[in-house]
Amino acid sequence: MEETIAGPEAAQIPQQRGESLLETAVRYAEERHWDVFPGTWLEAVDGMQRCSCADPACDAPGAHPARPDWASQATGSATVARRMWQKQPTASILLPTGRTFDAISVPETAGFLALARMERMELTLGPVTLTPDRRMRFFVLPGGAVKIPDLVRKLGWLPSSLDLITLGEGGYVAAPPTRFGSRGAVQWACRPTPANRWLPDAEELISALAYACGRDR
């Protein structure tokens, strides 16, 4: 398995160093052919990091869409991405789901348990992110979000009984190195590499993820 992490300590996960948000967003579009769009950003207010949306109670400071038409703003063009981040170099990097990938979101503890199980099963993973709010998001082929509820039921679980969230059309994920206020940055638990350019189908991962979420309840 490519670049997986053996334990739940966020500090163990390799970080992207010395690379600007602009450079990273352009690389995602250029190398992975992912659509990207700039979200909100962090601003220093009275010595505190606040979201540019100006909501003091923002639950994802600096890591959510900045405008309601964000879906139409998303681009797979490296040139357009460069232009957008040049206007706001500190904007977060957001990736729409339901286009080049869907995502399955589970709690961090369940995610690491699933990673260990997948390694024993010798499954090929796509990229996996770890967020500061202690969630892991597994990238799968588009269309996976629609299939997940039925797949979970076939495994003997009620979808509502598991803390397993699907992100498909109309959703998005925050990409590394986007920061969530003072809570830290999104990181890769399984980095994008040439080896995982081809994403797994949700059906390949759901057994391990559902099992881990059931254990984590």
Short mmCIF file of C-alpha atoms in Angstrom, two decimals:
data_model
loop_
_atom_site.label_atom_id
_atom_site.label_comp_id
_atom_site.label_asym_id
_atom_site.label_seq_id
_atom_site.Cartn_x
_atom_site.Cartn_y
_atom_site.Cartn_z
CA MET A 1 0.00 0.00 0.00
CA GLU A 2 1.30 3.44 -0.87
CA GLU A 3 2.44 5.86 1.86
CA THR A 4 0.07 4.70 4.60
CA ILE A 5 0.57 5.65 8.23
CA ALA A 6 0.73 3.02 10.93
CA GLY A 7 -0.70 4.97 13.85
CA PRO A 8 -3.12 7.78 14.72
CA GLU A 9 -0.52 10.44 15.54
CA ALA A 10 -0.99 13.29 13.08
CA ALA A 11 2.65 14.31 13.49
CA GLN A 12 3.74 11.12 11.71
CA ILE A 13 2.03 12.09 8.46
CA PRO A 14 4.39 13.63 5.90
CA GLN A 15 3.70 17.31 5.29
CA GLN A 16 4.23 19.37 2.17
CA ARG A 17 6.96 21.81 3.08
CA GLY A 18 8.11 24.91 1.26
CA GLU A 19 5.24 24.80 -1.23
CA SER A 20 2.71 27.63 -1.49
CA LEU A 21 -1.03 27.12 -1.72
CA LEU A 22 -0.86 28.47 -5.27
CA GLU A 23 1.82 25.97 -6.30
CA THR A 24 -0.05 23.11 -4.68
CA ALA A 25 -3.40 23.99 -6.26
CA VAL A 26 -1.74 24.23 -9.69
CA ARG A 27 -0.03 20.86 -9.15
CA TYR A 28 -3.33 19.17 -8.22
CA ALA A 29 -4.88 20.43 -11.46
CA GLU A 30 -1.83 19.77 -13.61
CA GLU A 31 -0.64 16.40 -12.28
CA ARG A 32 -3.81 14.78 -10.91
CA HIS A 33 -6.34 16.47 -13.21
CA TRP A 34 -8.46 17.34 -10.18
CA ASP A 35 -10.82 20.29 -10.31
CA VAL A 36 -9.86 22.88 -7.70
CA PHE A 37 -11.39 26.08 -6.40
CA PRO A 38 -10.27 28.66 -3.82
CA GLY A 39 -12.21 28.79 -0.56
CA THR A 40 -12.08 31.13 2.40
CA TRP A 41 -8.80 32.07 4.06
CA LEU A 42 -7.51 33.00 7.51
CA GLU A 43 -7.04 36.57 8.67
CA ALA A 44 -5.30 37.80 11.82
CA VAL A 45 -7.80 39.69 14.02
CA ASP A 46 -6.66 40.86 17.46
CA GLY A 47 -3.95 38.22 17.45
CA MET A 48 -6.40 35.45 16.54
CA GLN A 49 -6.80 33.55 13.28
CA ARG A 50 -10.32 34.26 12.00
CA CYS A 51 -12.13 33.06 8.89
CA SER A 52 -12.48 35.54 6.04
CA CYS A 53 -16.23 34.87 6.11
CA ALA A 54 -16.30 37.05 9.27
CA ASP A 55 -18.48 34.57 11.19
CA PRO A 56 -16.94 34.28 14.69
CA ALA A 57 -18.67 30.92 15.12
CA CYS A 58 -17.44 29.47 11.78
CA ASP A 59 -17.04 25.71 12.23
CA ALA A 60 -14.47 25.36 9.44
CA PRO A 61 -12.47 28.62 9.60
CA GLY A 62 -10.49 29.16 6.42
CA ALA A 63 -11.64 25.88 4.88
CA HIS A 64 -15.04 26.28 3.21
CA PRO A 65 -16.39 27.84 -0.01
CA ALA A 66 -16.17 31.61 -0.16
CA ARG A 67 -19.10 32.08 -2.55
CA PRO A 68 -22.38 30.29 -3.29
CA ASP A 69 -21.49 29.58 -6.92
CA TRP A 70 -18.33 27.68 -6.00
CA ALA A 71 -19.29 24.65 -8.11
CA SER A 72 -19.16 26.69 -11.31
CA GLN A 73 -15.87 28.27 -10.22
CA ALA A 74 -14.05 24.94 -9.91
CA THR A 75 -11.51 24.33 -12.67
CA GLY A 76 -9.22 21.59 -13.89
CA SER A 77 -7.04 24.11 -15.74
CA ALA A 78 -3.67 24.79 -14.14
CA THR A 79 -3.59 28.18 -15.86
CA VAL A 80 -6.96 29.24 -14.46
CA ALA A 81 -6.06 27.86 -11.01
CA ARG A 82 -2.86 29.92 -11.00
CA ARG A 83 -4.84 33.04 -11.91
CA MET A 84 -7.39 32.46 -9.12
CA TRP A 85 -4.80 31.93 -6.39
CA GLN A 86 -2.78 34.91 -7.57
CA LYS A 87 -5.81 37.02 -6.65
CA GLN A 88 -5.92 35.50 -3.14
CA PRO A 89 -2.70 33.55 -2.39
CA THR A 90 -3.83 32.42 1.08
CA ALA A 91 -7.17 30.94 -0.04
CA SER A 92 -7.80 27.37 1.00
CA ILE A 93 -7.66 24.60 -1.62
CA LEU A 94 -10.99 22.86 -2.04
CA LEU A 95 -11.74 19.93 -4.35
CA PRO A 96 -15.31 19.25 -5.55
CA THR A 97 -16.47 15.66 -5.18
CA GLY A 98 -18.63 13.86 -7.71
CA ARG A 99 -16.36 14.76 -10.64
CA THR A 100 -12.99 12.99 -10.73
CA PHE A 101 -13.57 11.27 -7.38
CA ASP A 102 -16.04 10.75 -4.54
CA ALA A 103 -14.93 10.53 -0.92
CA ILE A 104 -15.87 8.35 2.05
CA SER A 105 -15.45 10.15 5.38
CA VAL A 106 -14.94 8.23 8.64
CA PRO A 107 -13.61 9.08 12.11
CA GLU A 108 -9.82 9.08 12.43
CA THR A 109 -9.71 6.06 14.75
CA ALA A 110 -11.86 4.00 12.37
CA GLY A 111 -9.81 5.23 9.43
CA PHE A 112 -6.51 3.99 10.83
CA LEU A 113 -8.10 0.67 11.80
CA ALA A 114 -9.41 0.34 8.24
CA LEU A 115 -6.01 1.22 6.77
CA ALA A 116 -4.39 -1.60 8.75
CA ARG A 117 -7.09 -4.03 7.63
CA MET A 118 -6.76 -2.93 3.99
CA GLU A 119 -3.01 -3.46 4.15
CA ARG A 120 -3.53 -7.05 5.34
CA MET A 121 -6.04 -7.52 2.50
CA GLU A 122 -3.46 -6.04 0.06
CA LEU A 123 -6.00 -3.56 -1.28
CA THR A 124 -4.83 -0.72 -3.52
CA LEU A 125 -5.83 2.63 -2.06
CA GLY A 126 -6.37 6.01 -3.59
CA PRO A 127 -5.32 9.17 -1.74
CA VAL A 128 -6.59 9.57 1.84
CA THR A 129 -6.70 12.84 3.79
CA LEU A 130 -6.66 13.44 7.53
CA THR A 131 -8.34 16.63 8.72
CA PRO A 132 -7.79 18.60 11.95
CA ASP A 133 -11.34 17.70 13.03
CA ARG A 134 -10.12 14.09 13.18
CA ARG A 135 -11.82 12.73 10.06
CA MET A 136 -10.26 10.65 7.30
CA ARG A 137 -11.52 10.88 3.72
CA PHE A 138 -10.86 8.00 1.32
CA PHE A 139 -10.94 8.95 -2.38
CA VAL A 140 -12.85 6.49 -4.60
CA LEU A 141 -14.18 6.45 -8.15
CA PRO A 142 -17.03 8.87 -8.94
CA GLY A 143 -20.45 7.37 -8.28
CA GLY A 144 -19.33 5.63 -5.11
CA ALA A 145 -21.41 7.86 -2.85
CA VAL A 146 -24.63 6.68 -4.50
CA LYS A 147 -23.77 3.00 -4.01
CA ILE A 148 -22.59 3.13 -0.40
CA PRO A 149 -25.97 2.86 1.42
CA ASP A 150 -26.93 -0.36 -0.38
CA LEU A 151 -23.43 -1.79 0.05
CA VAL A 152 -23.57 -1.08 3.79
CA ARG A 153 -26.97 -2.78 4.10
CA LYS A 154 -25.66 -5.86 2.27
CA LEU A 155 -22.94 -6.07 4.92
CA GLY A 156 -25.61 -6.19 7.62
CA TRP A 157 -25.44 -2.60 8.86
CA LEU A 158 -27.99 0.18 8.86
CA PRO A 159 -26.33 3.19 7.18
CA SER A 160 -27.63 5.44 9.97
CA SER A 161 -25.90 3.30 12.60
CA LEU A 162 -22.38 4.03 11.30
CA ASP A 163 -20.43 7.28 11.35
CA LEU A 164 -19.66 6.89 7.67
CA ILE A 165 -20.41 9.88 5.44
CA THR A 166 -20.28 9.92 1.65
CA LEU A 167 -19.31 12.95 -0.41
CA GLY A 168 -20.43 12.94 -4.01
CA GLU A 169 -21.96 15.42 -6.42
CA GLY A 170 -22.43 18.81 -4.77
CA GLY A 171 -19.86 18.15 -2.05
CA TYR A 172 -16.22 19.04 -1.59
CA VAL A 173 -13.15 18.20 0.47
CA ALA A 174 -10.38 20.44 1.75
CA ALA A 175 -6.98 19.43 0.36
CA PRO A 176 -3.56 19.66 2.02
CA PRO A 177 -2.09 22.01 3.14
CA THR A 178 -5.34 23.90 3.86
CA ARG A 179 -5.60 25.00 7.50
CA PHE A 180 -8.65 24.83 9.78
CA GLY A 181 -8.08 27.94 11.89
CA SER A 182 -5.75 27.24 14.80
CA ARG A 183 -6.59 23.51 14.75
CA GLY A 184 -3.94 22.64 12.17
CA ALA A 185 -3.69 21.66 8.53
CA VAL A 186 -5.22 18.93 6.40
CA GLN A 187 -2.57 16.28 5.73
CA TRP A 188 -2.17 13.16 3.63
CA ALA A 189 -2.59 9.81 5.37
CA CYS A 190 -2.01 8.24 1.95
CA ARG A 191 -0.35 10.59 -0.52
CA PRO A 192 -1.22 10.95 -4.20
CA THR A 193 1.40 9.02 -6.16
CA PRO A 194 1.68 7.60 -9.68
CA ALA A 195 0.79 4.22 -8.19
CA ASN A 196 -2.63 5.36 -6.95
CA ARG A 197 -3.64 7.54 -9.88
CA TRP A 198 -6.32 4.93 -10.68
CA LEU A 199 -8.82 5.08 -7.84
CA PRO A 200 -10.49 2.08 -6.23
CA ASP A 201 -14.21 1.48 -6.49
CA ALA A 202 -16.15 2.13 -3.26
CA GLU A 203 -17.13 -1.55 -3.24
CA GLU A 204 -13.48 -2.52 -2.74
CA LEU A 205 -13.11 -0.48 0.47
CA ILE A 206 -16.55 -0.51 2.06
CA SER A 207 -16.17 -3.81 3.94
CA ALA A 208 -13.06 -2.64 5.81
CA LEU A 209 -14.50 0.85 6.41
CA ALA A 210 -17.88 -0.39 7.66
CA TYR A 211 -16.20 -2.94 9.93
CA ALA A 212 -13.91 -0.26 11.38
CA CYS A 213 -16.78 2.16 11.94
CA GLY A 214 -18.78 -0.60 13.64
CA ARG A 215 -15.86 -1.28 15.98
CA ASP A 216 -15.47 2.44 16.65
CA ARG A 217 -19.06 3.03 17.80
#
